[in-house]
Structure formats: C-alpha cells, structure tokens
PDB file of C-alpha atoms and ligand atoms in Angstrom:
ATOM      1  CA  MET A   1     -38.325   0.293 -25.928  1.00 62.00           C
ATOM      2  CA  ALA A   2     -39.246   3.939 -25.640  1.00 54.00           C
ATOM      3  CA  ALA A   3     -36.882   5.749 -28.025  1.00 54.00           C
ATOM      4  CA  ASN A   4     -33.461   4.431 -27.103  1.00 92.00           C
ATOM      5  CA  GLY A   5     -34.049   4.059 -23.386  1.00 97.00           C
ATOM      6  CA  LYS A   6     -32.134   5.807 -20.632  1.00 98.00           C
ATOM      7  CA  SER A   7     -28.517   6.089 -19.516  1.00 98.00           C
ATOM      8  CA  PHE A   8     -26.368   7.418 -16.696  1.00 98.00           C
ATOM      9  CA  LEU A   9     -23.359   9.639 -17.233  1.00 98.00           C
ATOM     10  CA  ILE A  10     -20.871   9.387 -14.367  1.00 98.00           C
ATOM     11  CA  ASP A  11     -18.317  12.187 -14.543  1.00 97.00           C
ATOM     12  CA  THR A  12     -15.463  11.131 -12.276  1.00 96.00           C
ATOM     13  CA  THR A  13     -13.736  14.485 -12.751  1.00 96.00           C
ATOM     14  CA  LYS A  14     -16.542  16.069 -10.720  1.00 97.00           C
ATOM     15  CA  CYS A  15     -16.914  13.355  -8.078  1.00 96.00           C
ATOM     16  CA  THR A  16     -15.716  14.354  -4.592  1.00 95.00           C
ATOM     17  CA  ALA A  17     -16.361  10.889  -3.117  1.00 94.00           C
ATOM     18  CA  CYS A  18     -18.904  12.243  -0.652  1.00 96.00           C
ATOM     19  CA  ARG A  19     -20.794   8.958  -1.194  1.00 96.00           C
ATOM     20  CA  SER A  20     -24.194  10.598  -1.059  1.00 98.00           C
ATOM     21  CA  CYS A  21     -25.073   8.286  -3.958  1.00 98.00           C
ATOM     22  CA  GLN A  22     -24.327   5.229  -1.829  1.00 98.00           C
ATOM     23  CA  VAL A  23     -26.516   6.518   0.987  1.00 97.00           C
ATOM     24  CA  ALA A  24     -29.359   7.580  -1.317  1.00 98.00           C
ATOM     25  CA  CYS A  25     -29.373   4.128  -2.945  1.00 98.00           C
ATOM     26  CA  LYS A  26     -29.641   2.443   0.432  1.00 98.00           C
ATOM     27  CA  GLN A  27     -32.354   4.810   1.642  1.00 98.00           C
ATOM     28  CA  TRP A  28     -34.573   4.515  -1.430  1.00 98.00           C
ATOM     29  CA  ASN A  29     -34.176   0.774  -1.786  1.00 98.00           C
ATOM     30  CA  GLU A  30     -34.340   0.148   1.991  1.00 98.00           C
ATOM     31  CA  LEU A  31     -31.052  -1.754   1.994  1.00 98.00           C
ATOM     32  CA  GLU A  32     -29.429  -2.655   5.302  1.00 96.00           C
ATOM     33  CA  ALA A  33     -26.166  -1.031   6.341  1.00 94.00           C
ATOM     34  CA  GLU A  34     -22.990  -3.122   6.230  1.00 93.00           C
ATOM     35  CA  SER A  35     -20.899  -3.928   9.282  1.00 93.00           C
ATOM     36  CA  THR A  36     -17.368  -2.863   8.346  1.00 91.00           C
ATOM     37  CA  THR A  37     -13.954  -2.165   9.855  1.00 91.00           C
ATOM     38  CA  ASN A  38     -11.380   0.564   9.251  1.00 90.00           C
ATOM     39  CA  ARG A  39      -9.144  -0.702   6.435  1.00 86.00           C
ATOM     40  CA  GLY A  40      -7.019   2.423   6.246  1.00 83.00           C
ATOM     41  CA  THR A  41      -9.060   3.894   3.406  1.00 83.00           C
ATOM     42  CA  TYR A  42     -12.146   6.025   3.127  1.00 85.00           C
ATOM     43  CA  GLU A  43     -13.531   3.433   0.695  1.00 88.00           C
ATOM     44  CA  ASN A  44     -16.319   1.771   2.609  1.00 91.00           C
ATOM     45  CA  PRO A  45     -17.768  -0.843   2.487  1.00 93.00           C
ATOM     46  CA  PRO A  46     -15.057  -2.812   0.685  1.00 91.00           C
ATOM     47  CA  ASP A  47     -17.259  -4.374  -1.981  1.00 93.00           C
ATOM     48  CA  LEU A  48     -20.674  -4.491  -3.573  1.00 96.00           C
ATOM     49  CA  SER A  49     -23.100  -6.885  -1.936  1.00 97.00           C
ATOM     50  CA  ALA A  50     -26.753  -7.888  -1.942  1.00 98.00           C
ATOM     51  CA  ASN A  51     -27.273  -4.824   0.289  1.00 98.00           C
ATOM     52  CA  THR A  52     -24.831  -2.421  -1.417  1.00 98.00           C
ATOM     53  CA  TRP A  53     -25.661  -1.736  -5.052  1.00 98.00           C
ATOM     54  CA  VAL A  54     -23.581   1.423  -5.510  1.00 98.00           C
ATOM     55  CA  LEU A  55     -20.008   1.825  -4.315  1.00 96.00           C
ATOM     56  CA  VAL A  56     -17.521   4.662  -4.768  1.00 95.00           C
ATOM     57  CA  HIS A  57     -14.057   3.191  -5.164  1.00 92.00           C
ATOM     58  CA  PHE A  58     -11.005   5.079  -3.957  1.00 90.00           C
ATOM     59  CA  LYS A  59      -7.590   4.667  -5.550  1.00 88.00           C
ATOM     60  CA  GLU A  60      -4.727   6.415  -3.791  1.00 85.00           C
ATOM     61  CA  SER A  61      -1.480   6.774  -5.754  1.00 84.00           C
ATOM     62  CA  ALA A  62       1.806   8.272  -4.573  1.00 84.00           C
ATOM     63  CA  GLN A  63       3.083  11.010  -6.892  1.00 86.00           C
ATOM     64  CA  SER A  64       6.706  11.826  -7.719  1.00 90.00           C
ATOM     65  CA  ASP A  65       6.404  15.146  -5.863  1.00 93.00           C
ATOM     66  CA  GLY A  66       5.496  13.381  -2.630  1.00 93.00           C
ATOM     67  CA  THR A  67       1.798  14.151  -2.789  1.00 91.00           C
ATOM     68  CA  VAL A  68      -1.012  11.606  -3.118  1.00 85.00           C
ATOM     69  CA  ALA A  69      -3.444  11.543  -6.001  1.00 85.00           C
ATOM     70  CA  TRP A  70      -6.965  10.335  -5.258  1.00 87.00           C
ATOM     71  CA  ASN A  71      -9.124   8.954  -8.005  1.00 92.00           C
ATOM     72  CA  PHE A  72     -12.743   8.146  -7.353  1.00 92.00           C
ATOM     73  CA  ALA A  73     -15.122   6.162  -9.496  1.00 91.00           C
ATOM     74  CA  ARG A  74     -18.573   4.778  -8.899  1.00 93.00           C
ATOM     75  CA  ASN A  75     -19.136   1.070  -9.378  1.00 95.00           C
ATOM     76  CA  SER A  76     -22.556  -0.429 -10.061  1.00 97.00           C
ATOM     77  CA  CYS A  77     -24.389  -2.352 -12.768  1.00 98.00           C
ATOM     78  CA  ARG A  78     -23.678  -0.886 -16.222  1.00 98.00           C
ATOM     79  CA  HIS A  79     -27.115  -1.950 -17.518  1.00 98.00           C
ATOM     80  CA  CYS A  80     -25.435  -3.376 -20.598  1.00 98.00           C
ATOM     81  CA  VAL A  81     -27.197  -2.757 -23.899  1.00 97.00           C
ATOM     82  CA  ASP A  82     -26.930  -6.478 -24.750  1.00 96.00           C
ATOM     83  CA  ALA A  83     -26.604  -7.774 -21.216  1.00 98.00           C
ATOM     84  CA  PRO A  84     -24.405 -10.886 -20.995  1.00 98.00           C
ATOM     85  CA  CYS A  85     -26.049 -11.826 -17.690  1.00 98.00           C
ATOM     86  CA  LYS A  86     -29.438 -12.050 -19.386  1.00 98.00           C
ATOM     87  CA  GLN A  87     -27.986 -13.939 -22.329  1.00 97.00           C
ATOM     88  CA  ARG A  88     -26.653 -16.626 -19.980  1.00 98.00           C
ATOM     89  CA  ALA A  89     -29.803 -16.936 -17.862  1.00 97.00           C
ATOM     90  CA  GLU A  90     -31.691 -20.221 -18.263  1.00 96.00           C
ATOM     91  CA  SER A  91     -35.110 -18.604 -17.860  1.00 95.00           C
ATOM     92  CA  GLY A  92     -36.338 -15.638 -19.863  1.00 93.00           C
ATOM     93  CA  ASP A  93     -38.170 -14.331 -16.778  1.00 96.00           C
ATOM     94  CA  SER A  94     -35.400 -14.244 -14.183  1.00 98.00           C
ATOM     95  CA  ILE A  95     -33.499 -11.338 -15.756  1.00 98.00           C
ATOM     96  CA  THR A  96     -35.613  -8.909 -17.739  1.00 98.00           C
ATOM     97  CA  ILE A  97     -35.143  -5.690 -19.694  1.00 98.00           C
ATOM     98  CA  ASP A  98     -37.360  -2.781 -18.683  1.00 98.00           C
ATOM     99  CA  GLU A  99     -39.264  -1.651 -21.762  1.00 97.00           C
ATOM    100  CA  GLU A 100     -39.150   2.074 -20.988  1.00 97.00           C
ATOM    101  CA  THR A 101     -35.571   2.509 -19.835  1.00 98.00           C
ATOM    102  CA  GLY A 102     -33.588  -0.522 -20.996  1.00 98.00           C
ATOM    103  CA  ALA A 103     -32.665  -1.249 -17.363  1.00 98.00           C
ATOM    104  CA  VAL A 104     -31.511  -4.809 -16.703  1.00 98.00           C
ATOM    105  CA  LEU A 105     -33.569  -6.172 -13.811  1.00 98.00           C
ATOM    106  CA  PHE A 106     -32.945  -9.183 -11.581  1.00 98.00           C
ATOM    107  CA  GLY A 107     -36.160 -10.781 -10.304  1.00 98.00           C
ATOM    108  CA  GLU A 108     -37.096 -13.527  -7.875  1.00 97.00           C
ATOM    109  CA  GLY A 109     -36.457 -15.999 -10.675  1.00 97.00           C
ATOM    110  CA  THR A 110     -32.721 -15.508 -10.208  1.00 98.00           C
ATOM    111  CA  GLN A 111     -33.080 -17.815  -7.189  1.00 98.00           C
ATOM    112  CA  SER A 112     -33.326 -20.646  -9.716  1.00 98.00           C
ATOM    113  CA  GLU A 113     -30.364 -19.520 -11.830  1.00 98.00           C
ATOM    114  CA  SER A 114     -26.752 -20.559 -11.307  1.00 98.00           C
ATOM    115  CA  PHE A 115     -25.097 -17.705  -9.444  1.00 98.00           C
ATOM    116  CA  ASP A 116     -21.653 -18.735 -10.700  1.00 98.00           C
ATOM    117  CA  THR A 117     -22.881 -18.682 -14.305  1.00 98.00           C
ATOM    118  CA  ILE A 118     -24.520 -15.266 -14.040  1.00 98.00           C
ATOM    119  CA  ARG A 119     -21.660 -13.702 -12.121  1.00 97.00           C
ATOM    120  CA  GLN A 120     -19.048 -15.066 -14.526  1.00 97.00           C
ATOM    121  CA  ALA A 121     -21.069 -13.786 -17.477  1.00 98.00           C
ATOM    122  CA  CYS A 122     -20.899 -10.236 -16.157  1.00 98.00           C
ATOM    123  CA  PRO A 123     -17.821  -8.396 -17.502  1.00 96.00           C
ATOM    124  CA  PHE A 124     -17.938  -6.059 -14.499  1.00 95.00           C
ATOM    125  CA  ASN A 125     -18.324  -8.523 -11.614  1.00 96.00           C
ATOM    126  CA  ILE A 126     -21.585  -6.958 -10.477  1.00 98.00           C
ATOM    127  CA  PRO A 127     -24.150  -9.614  -9.461  1.00 98.00           C
ATOM    128  CA  ARG A 128     -24.309 -10.495  -5.774  1.00 98.00           C
ATOM    129  CA  GLN A 129     -26.429 -13.152  -4.100  1.00 98.00           C
ATOM    130  CA  GLY A 130     -28.545 -12.571  -1.000  1.00 98.00           C
ATOM    131  CA  THR A 131     -29.178 -15.048   1.791  1.00 97.00           C
ATOM    132  CA  ASP A 132     -32.521 -15.757   0.113  1.00 97.00           C
ATOM    133  CA  GLY A 133     -30.727 -17.034  -2.995  1.00 98.00           C
ATOM    134  CA  GLN A 134     -31.891 -14.126  -5.153  1.00 98.00           C
ATOM    135  CA  MET A 135     -29.349 -12.033  -7.042  1.00 98.00           C
ATOM    136  CA  TYR A 136     -29.232  -8.289  -6.470  1.00 98.00           C
ATOM    137  CA  LYS A 137     -27.766  -5.152  -8.044  1.00 98.00           C
ATOM    138  CA  CYS A 138     -28.713  -1.614  -9.121  1.00 98.00           C
ATOM    139  CA  THR A 139     -32.224  -1.392 -10.578  1.00 98.00           C
ATOM    140  CA  MET A 140     -31.727   2.020 -12.216  1.00 98.00           C
ATOM    141  CA  CYS A 141     -34.503   3.017  -9.753  1.00 98.00           C
ATOM    142  CA  VAL A 142     -37.040   2.148 -12.438  1.00 98.00           C
ATOM    143  CA  ASP A 143     -39.791   2.592  -9.858  1.00 98.00           C
ATOM    144  CA  ARG A 144     -38.783   6.247  -9.606  1.00 98.00           C
ATOM    145  CA  VAL A 145     -38.054   6.722 -13.319  1.00 98.00           C
ATOM    146  CA  HIS A 146     -41.468   5.335 -14.305  1.00 98.00           C
ATOM    147  CA  ASN A 147     -42.962   8.128 -12.196  1.00 98.00           C
ATOM    148  CA  GLY A 148     -40.903  10.884 -13.755  1.00 98.00           C
ATOM    149  CA  GLU A 149     -38.245  10.987 -11.026  1.00 98.00           C
ATOM    150  CA  LEU A 150     -34.493  10.689 -11.316  1.00 98.00           C
ATOM    151  CA  PRO A 151     -32.745   7.640  -9.859  1.00 98.00           C
ATOM    152  CA  ALA A 152     -31.998   8.329  -6.195  1.00 98.00           C
ATOM    153  CA  CYS A 153     -28.238   8.589  -6.773  1.00 98.00           C
ATOM    154  CA  ALA A 154     -28.594  11.123  -9.587  1.00 98.00           C
ATOM    155  CA  LYS A 155     -31.118  13.113  -7.580  1.00 98.00           C
ATOM    156  CA  THR A 156     -28.832  13.409  -4.590  1.00 98.00           C
ATOM    157  CA  CYS A 157     -25.372  14.009  -6.090  1.00 98.00           C
ATOM    158  CA  PRO A 158     -24.471  17.523  -4.898  1.00 97.00           C
ATOM    159  CA  VAL A 159     -21.810  18.225  -7.535  1.00 97.00           C
ATOM    160  CA  GLY A 160     -23.562  17.029 -10.693  1.00 97.00           C
ATOM    161  CA  ALA A 161     -21.271  14.059 -11.190  1.00 98.00           C
ATOM    162  CA  ILE A 162     -24.256  11.799 -11.954  1.00 98.00           C
ATOM    163  CA  GLN A 163     -26.497  12.725 -14.852  1.00 98.00           C
ATOM    164  CA  PHE A 164     -29.416  10.608 -16.025  1.00 98.00           C
ATOM    165  CA  GLY A 165     -31.673  10.931 -19.022  1.00 98.00           C
ATOM    166  CA  ASP A 166     -32.473   9.792 -22.529  1.00 98.00           C
ATOM    167  CA  ARG A 167     -29.610   7.702 -23.870  1.00 98.00           C
ATOM    168  CA  GLN A 168     -28.791   9.883 -26.848  1.00 97.00           C
ATOM    169  CA  ASP A 169     -28.740  12.971 -24.619  1.00 98.00           C
ATOM    170  CA  MET A 170     -26.313  11.253 -22.246  1.00 98.00           C
ATOM    171  CA  LEU A 171     -24.099  10.115 -25.121  1.00 98.00           C
ATOM    172  CA  ASP A 172     -24.027  13.671 -26.454  1.00 98.00           C
ATOM    173  CA  ALA A 173     -23.319  15.065 -22.980  1.00 98.00           C
ATOM    174  CA  ALA A 174     -20.503  12.559 -22.473  1.00 98.00           C
ATOM    175  CA  ASP A 175     -18.880  13.428 -25.794  1.00 98.00           C
ATOM    176  CA  ALA A 176     -19.186  17.162 -25.106  1.00 98.00           C
ATOM    177  CA  ARG A 177     -17.749  16.839 -21.610  1.00 98.00           C
ATOM    178  CA  LEU A 178     -14.862  14.711 -22.881  1.00 98.00           C
ATOM    179  CA  ALA A 179     -14.023  17.327 -25.507  1.00 98.00           C
ATOM    180  CA  ALA A 180     -14.234  20.107 -22.903  1.00 98.00           C
ATOM    181  CA  ILE A 181     -11.861  18.512 -20.390  1.00 97.00           C
ATOM    182  CA  GLN A 182      -9.266  16.937 -22.657  1.00 95.00           C
ATOM    183  CA  SER A 183      -6.826  19.828 -22.384  1.00 97.00           C
ATOM    184  CA  ASP A 184      -6.822  19.422 -18.581  1.00 96.00           C
ATOM    185  CA  TYR A 185      -7.271  15.641 -18.626  1.00 96.00           C
ATOM    186  CA  PRO A 186      -5.328  14.321 -21.646  1.00 96.00           C
ATOM    187  CA  ASP A 187      -5.931  10.674 -20.639  1.00 95.00           C
ATOM    188  CA  ALA A 188      -9.684  11.088 -20.180  1.00 97.00           C
ATOM    189  CA  ALA A 189     -11.939   8.504 -21.803  1.00 97.00           C
ATOM    190  CA  ILE A 190     -15.513   7.245 -21.801  1.00 97.00           C
ATOM    191  CA  LEU A 191     -15.594   3.564 -20.953  1.00 96.00           C
ATOM    192  CA  ASP A 192     -17.907   1.145 -22.758  1.00 95.00           C
ATOM    193  CA  ARG A 193     -19.642   3.995 -24.555  1.00 96.00           C
ATOM    194  CA  ASN A 194     -21.581   1.789 -26.948  1.00 96.00           C
ATOM    195  CA  GLU A 195     -22.072  -1.245 -24.716  1.00 96.00           C
ATOM    196  CA  ALA A 196     -23.239   0.223 -21.407  1.00 97.00           C
ATOM    197  CA  ARG A 197     -26.075   2.396 -20.151  1.00 98.00           C
ATOM    198  CA  LEU A 198     -23.786   3.639 -17.407  1.00 98.00           C
ATOM    199  CA  LEU A 199     -21.266   5.834 -19.212  1.00 98.00           C
ATOM    200  CA  LEU A 200     -18.188   6.159 -17.022  1.00 97.00           C
ATOM    201  CA  LEU A 201     -16.088   9.178 -17.888  1.00 97.00           C
ATOM    202  CA  LEU A 202     -12.637   8.707 -16.373  1.00 96.00           C
ATOM    203  CA  GLY A 203     -10.300  11.671 -16.069  1.00 95.00           C
ATOM    204  CA  ASP A 204      -7.158   9.582 -15.822  1.00 92.00           C
ATOM    205  CA  LYS A 205      -5.682   6.363 -17.192  1.00 90.00           C
ATOM    206  CA  GLN A 206      -7.730   3.246 -16.496  1.00 87.00           C
ATOM    207  CA  SER A 207      -4.858   1.876 -14.385  1.00 85.00           C
ATOM    208  CA  MET A 208      -5.557   4.695 -11.905  1.00 86.00           C
ATOM    209  CA  TYR A 209      -8.987   3.165 -11.282  1.00 83.00           C
ATOM    210  CA  THR A 210      -7.970  -0.472 -10.966  1.00 64.00           C
ATOM    211  CA  THR A 211     -10.694  -1.474  -8.568  1.00 54.00           C
ATOM    212  CA  VAL A 212     -13.387  -0.334 -11.003  1.00 46.00           C
ATOM    213  CA  VAL A 213     -11.973  -1.461 -14.312  1.00 39.00           C
ATOM    214  CA  GLY A 214     -10.540  -4.748 -13.144  1.00 37.00           C
ATOM    215  CA  ALA A 215     -13.175  -5.588 -10.561  1.00 41.00           C
TER     216      ALA A 215
HETATM  217 FE1  SF4 B   1     -25.679  -7.761 -16.322  1.00 62.07          FE
HETATM  218 FE2  SF4 B   1     -23.219  -7.218 -15.376  1.00 62.07          FE
HETATM  219 FE3  SF4 B   1     -24.093  -5.919 -17.547  1.00 62.07          FE
HETATM  220 FE4  SF4 B   1     -25.179  -5.422 -15.129  1.00 62.07          FE
HETATM  221  S1  SF4 B   1     -23.038  -5.013 -15.740  1.00 62.07           S
HETATM  222  S2  SF4 B   1     -26.298  -5.755 -17.080  1.00 62.07           S
HETATM  223  S3  SF4 B   1     -25.096  -7.442 -14.165  1.00 62.07           S
HETATM  224  S4  SF4 B   1     -23.712  -8.126 -17.384  1.00 62.07           S
END
C-alpha cells in the first residue's frame, strides 16, 4: 500500500447537518433517491441502504434549561484497517483492499457471499444488499482519489467538517483538533482512531450520538 494509505477525518463539531455530503455521494455514484416520509426529524432517509452510502444522523436531546441540543454525526463505512467484513468473506475477490488508499471495496463477488455473515461481521452495521444481491457501501470514491481528486463528500462539505488525505496527516490533524477543542468540548473523543480509516471526532459523549455508535 502506498505509504499508509488514506483516511477521512470527520469533525462533528463543525458539521451543520446540511447533508451536502449525502447529496454529493448520490450524485457522484449515480445512486437513486429514496422514497421517504416525514418522521418528525430532519434526519432523512432513516437508514443506510444499497442506494444511500452516507447518512448524517441527528440526535435531539432535551436540556435542563428547556432548550434542545442537536448532535450530528456522519455514518458510513469506516474502511477498517483490518476489515472484519473481508476477514469473514469466503472468497478473496469479493471484498478487496485498494492498494493505494486502503479502501475496503465490495465487488460483484459479494453476490455469492452470505449477506448475514458479512453484515454481522461489521462492527458498525454498514453493509447493505441491493436487489441484485450485491452488497453496497461507501467506496471512498477511489475512482476520484486515483485521479488526484477528493472524495465527493469531502470536496463538497462547505464547513470543512470532512477532511481527507494521507492517513498519518489525518491522524495528526485529528489529534491537534482534539487538543484544540477540549476546553470547549471536555467530552470530545476520536472514535476507533487506530482501527478505522474514517476518524470520527465527536464533540460530546458517545451516548449523545446513539444512532451512530450503536447502529
Ligand atoms: Fe467492512 Fe464494516 Fe469495516 Fe466497512 S465498517 S470495512 S463494511 S467491517
């Protein structure tokens, strides 16, 4: 793998839940829109699917002063460094690791894998199965990255909540950002720092982001 591959840094303290990342992912990957209903939340659609690879979760919590706190966090494949989904796959070709970036990629061969096995192997409940039997999720936009472009979500985020680059640079940026915000966000933490290529920097306790952490 080239150097140590690539990583995302998702800074939830900057995210405004505009969901430009969701739209950019669908546009670049030509994924169909979902048919949804109003569930009383701005979170939409309600879940990842074969056609929704990036989702911004909303968690609304009543505060003691009568106000409501909103916490937003992006959910998508973490591109695990030692991906459990790949470890459980029967075939070495159905789930592959991109040499340049370290991205975990689902191919047509996932049609022949057990969906239950692959989904249960994933600690983050990410894989989804399409009507064609193939499994789908974020690709890290390797087609863009191989041509020197940022992933579509990182390119489009208007507030800089999604950074993407060499893994060590993202680890350093995550550590620096955590140190910089800890006086304002005493419960801030970087989730799965050593295990994931998607570094999720939460500004609040994990319990405030239940739909992401416990998905
Ligand atoms: Fe595989 Fe799940 Fe890790 Fe993505 S988050 S690489 S689907 S185990």
